[in-house]
Coordinates of C-alpha atoms in Angstrom, one line a residue:
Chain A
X259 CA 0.0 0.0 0.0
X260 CA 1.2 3.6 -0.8
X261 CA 3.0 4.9 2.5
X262 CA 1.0 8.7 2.1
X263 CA -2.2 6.5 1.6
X264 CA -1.6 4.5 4.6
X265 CA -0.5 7.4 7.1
X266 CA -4.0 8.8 5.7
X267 CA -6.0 6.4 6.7
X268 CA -4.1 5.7 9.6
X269 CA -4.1 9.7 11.1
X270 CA -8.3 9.4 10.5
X271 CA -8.6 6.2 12.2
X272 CA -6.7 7.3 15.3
X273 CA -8.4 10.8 15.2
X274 CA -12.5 9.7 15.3
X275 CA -11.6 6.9 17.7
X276 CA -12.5 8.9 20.7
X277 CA -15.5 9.7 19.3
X278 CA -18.0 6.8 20.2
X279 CA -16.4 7.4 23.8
X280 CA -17.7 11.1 23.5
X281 CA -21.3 9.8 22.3
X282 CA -20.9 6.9 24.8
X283 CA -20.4 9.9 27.7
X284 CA -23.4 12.0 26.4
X285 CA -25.9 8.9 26.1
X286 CA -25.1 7.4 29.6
X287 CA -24.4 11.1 31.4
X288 CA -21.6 8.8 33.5
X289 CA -18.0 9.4 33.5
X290 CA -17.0 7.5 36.8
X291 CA -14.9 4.8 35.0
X292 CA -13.2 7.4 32.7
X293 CA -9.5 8.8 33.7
X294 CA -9.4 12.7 33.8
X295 CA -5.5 12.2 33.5
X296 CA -5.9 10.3 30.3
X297 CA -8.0 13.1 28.6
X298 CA -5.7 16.2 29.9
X299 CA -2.4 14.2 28.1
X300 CA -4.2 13.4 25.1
X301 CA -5.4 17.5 24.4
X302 CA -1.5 18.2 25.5
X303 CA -0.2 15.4 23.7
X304 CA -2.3 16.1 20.5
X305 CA -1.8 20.0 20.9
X306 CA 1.9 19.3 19.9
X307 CA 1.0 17.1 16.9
X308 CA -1.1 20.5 15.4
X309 CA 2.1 22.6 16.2
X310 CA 4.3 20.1 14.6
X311 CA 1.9 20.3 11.4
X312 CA 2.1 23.5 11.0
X313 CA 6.2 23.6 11.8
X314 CA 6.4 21.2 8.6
X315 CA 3.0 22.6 6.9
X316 CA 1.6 19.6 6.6
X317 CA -2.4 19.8 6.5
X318 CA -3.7 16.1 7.2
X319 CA -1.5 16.5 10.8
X320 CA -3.1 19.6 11.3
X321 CA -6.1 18.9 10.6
X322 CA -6.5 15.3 12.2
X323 CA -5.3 16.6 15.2
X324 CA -6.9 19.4 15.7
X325 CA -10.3 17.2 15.4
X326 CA -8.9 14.8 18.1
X327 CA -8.1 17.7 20.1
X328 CA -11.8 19.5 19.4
X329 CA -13.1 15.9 20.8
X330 CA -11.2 15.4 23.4
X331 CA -12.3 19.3 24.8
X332 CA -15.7 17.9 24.0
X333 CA -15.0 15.1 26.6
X334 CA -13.3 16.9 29.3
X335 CA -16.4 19.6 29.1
X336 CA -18.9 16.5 29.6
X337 CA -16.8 14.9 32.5
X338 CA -16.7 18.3 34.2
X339 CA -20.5 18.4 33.7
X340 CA -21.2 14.6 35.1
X341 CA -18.6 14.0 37.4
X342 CA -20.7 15.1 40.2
X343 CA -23.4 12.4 39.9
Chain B
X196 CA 11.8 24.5 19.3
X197 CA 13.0 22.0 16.8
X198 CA 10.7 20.2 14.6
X199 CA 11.8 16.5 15.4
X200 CA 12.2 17.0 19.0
X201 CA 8.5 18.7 18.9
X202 CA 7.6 15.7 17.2
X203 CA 9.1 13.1 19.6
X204 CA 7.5 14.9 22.6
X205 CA 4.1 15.0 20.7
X206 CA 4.1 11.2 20.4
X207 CA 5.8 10.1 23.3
X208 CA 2.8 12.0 25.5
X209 CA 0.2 10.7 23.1
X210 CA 1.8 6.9 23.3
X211 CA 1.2 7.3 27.5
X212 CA -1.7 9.3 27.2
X213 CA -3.8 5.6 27.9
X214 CA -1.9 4.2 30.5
X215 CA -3.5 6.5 33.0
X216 CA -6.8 4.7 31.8
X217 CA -5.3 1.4 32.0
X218 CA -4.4 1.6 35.3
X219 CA -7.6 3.4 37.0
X220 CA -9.5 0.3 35.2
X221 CA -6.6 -2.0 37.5
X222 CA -7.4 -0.1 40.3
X223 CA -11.2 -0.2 40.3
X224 CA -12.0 -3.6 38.3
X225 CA -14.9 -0.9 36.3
X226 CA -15.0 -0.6 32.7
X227 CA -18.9 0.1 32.2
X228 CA -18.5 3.8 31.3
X229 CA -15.8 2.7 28.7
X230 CA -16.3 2.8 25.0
X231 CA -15.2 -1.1 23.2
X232 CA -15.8 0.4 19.8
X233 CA -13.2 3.2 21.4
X234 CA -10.7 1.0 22.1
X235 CA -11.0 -1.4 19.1
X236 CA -10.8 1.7 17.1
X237 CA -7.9 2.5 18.4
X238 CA -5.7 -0.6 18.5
X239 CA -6.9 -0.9 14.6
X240 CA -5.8 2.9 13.7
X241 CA -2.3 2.8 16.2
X242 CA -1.3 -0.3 14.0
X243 CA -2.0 1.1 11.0
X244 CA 0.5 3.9 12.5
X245 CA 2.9 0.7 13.1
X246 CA 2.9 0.0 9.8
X247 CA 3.5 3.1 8.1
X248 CA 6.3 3.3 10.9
X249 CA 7.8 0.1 9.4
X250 CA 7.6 1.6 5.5
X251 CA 8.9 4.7 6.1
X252 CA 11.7 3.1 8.6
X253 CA 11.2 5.6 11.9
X254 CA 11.9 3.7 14.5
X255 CA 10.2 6.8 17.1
X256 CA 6.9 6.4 15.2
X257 CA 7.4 2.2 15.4
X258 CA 8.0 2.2 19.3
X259 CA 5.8 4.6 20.2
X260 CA 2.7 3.1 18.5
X261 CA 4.0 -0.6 19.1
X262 CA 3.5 0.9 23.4
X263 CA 0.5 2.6 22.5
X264 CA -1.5 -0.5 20.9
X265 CA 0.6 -3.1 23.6
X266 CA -1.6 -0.5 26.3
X267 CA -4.9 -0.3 24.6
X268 CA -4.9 -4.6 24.0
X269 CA -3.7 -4.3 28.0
X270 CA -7.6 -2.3 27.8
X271 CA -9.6 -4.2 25.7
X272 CA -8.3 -7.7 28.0
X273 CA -9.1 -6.1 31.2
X274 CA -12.6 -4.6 29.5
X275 CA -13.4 -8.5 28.6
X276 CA -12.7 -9.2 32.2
X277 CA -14.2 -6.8 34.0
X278 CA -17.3 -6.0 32.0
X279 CA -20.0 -8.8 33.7
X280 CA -19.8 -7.3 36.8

């Protein structure tokens, strides 16, 4: 398979995979089992990958990222919101 | 700050960024609030990240996805485990 192909699909599978936790979270209201730490080092982690893409300019890292980081916000906002139950 | 260091920092944080999950499921033998279709995403795009790692030669990008799918199966076992009771 062609290596730009494969990163492609690759950077969008890892980028929507914290999205059926973030539906998950909003169907349920119930965050008890998630790990606050886990979400803060993901938006930091990912937060460097969209500064790295645009250090080398390279839109699919920016963009994938940035959506990772936008869910990931998304999360942390919801376990903020239910943690109290 | 330099590009590649920028980049080994962004994925050495995002490569962790589970274990904090991993081990609050240890701790509290609770995985109901977790998402499978989270997880299984995950190990699917991380090796897909392996891969690519493997054409292009980096060994950073290898390791640090090889850790970050050996954590998320880690998960998806203790999910298995722990989700009847």
């Amino acid at each position: 398979m062609d290596e730009n192909i494969l990163g492609l699909v690759a950077g969008a599978i890892t980028s929507v995979a914290m999205l059926p936790q973030l539906i998950k979270v909003l169907k349920e209201k119930d965050v008890k089992d998630l790990s606050l730490v886990m979400i803060l080092t993901l938006i930091s982690g990912l937060s460097l990958w969209v500064w790295y893409g645009f250090l080398k300019d390279e839109l699919p890292i920016i963009l994938s990222n940035a959506f990772a980081v936008l869910v990931n916000i998304c999360l942390l906002i919801s376990y903020i919101i239910y943690r109290k139950k």
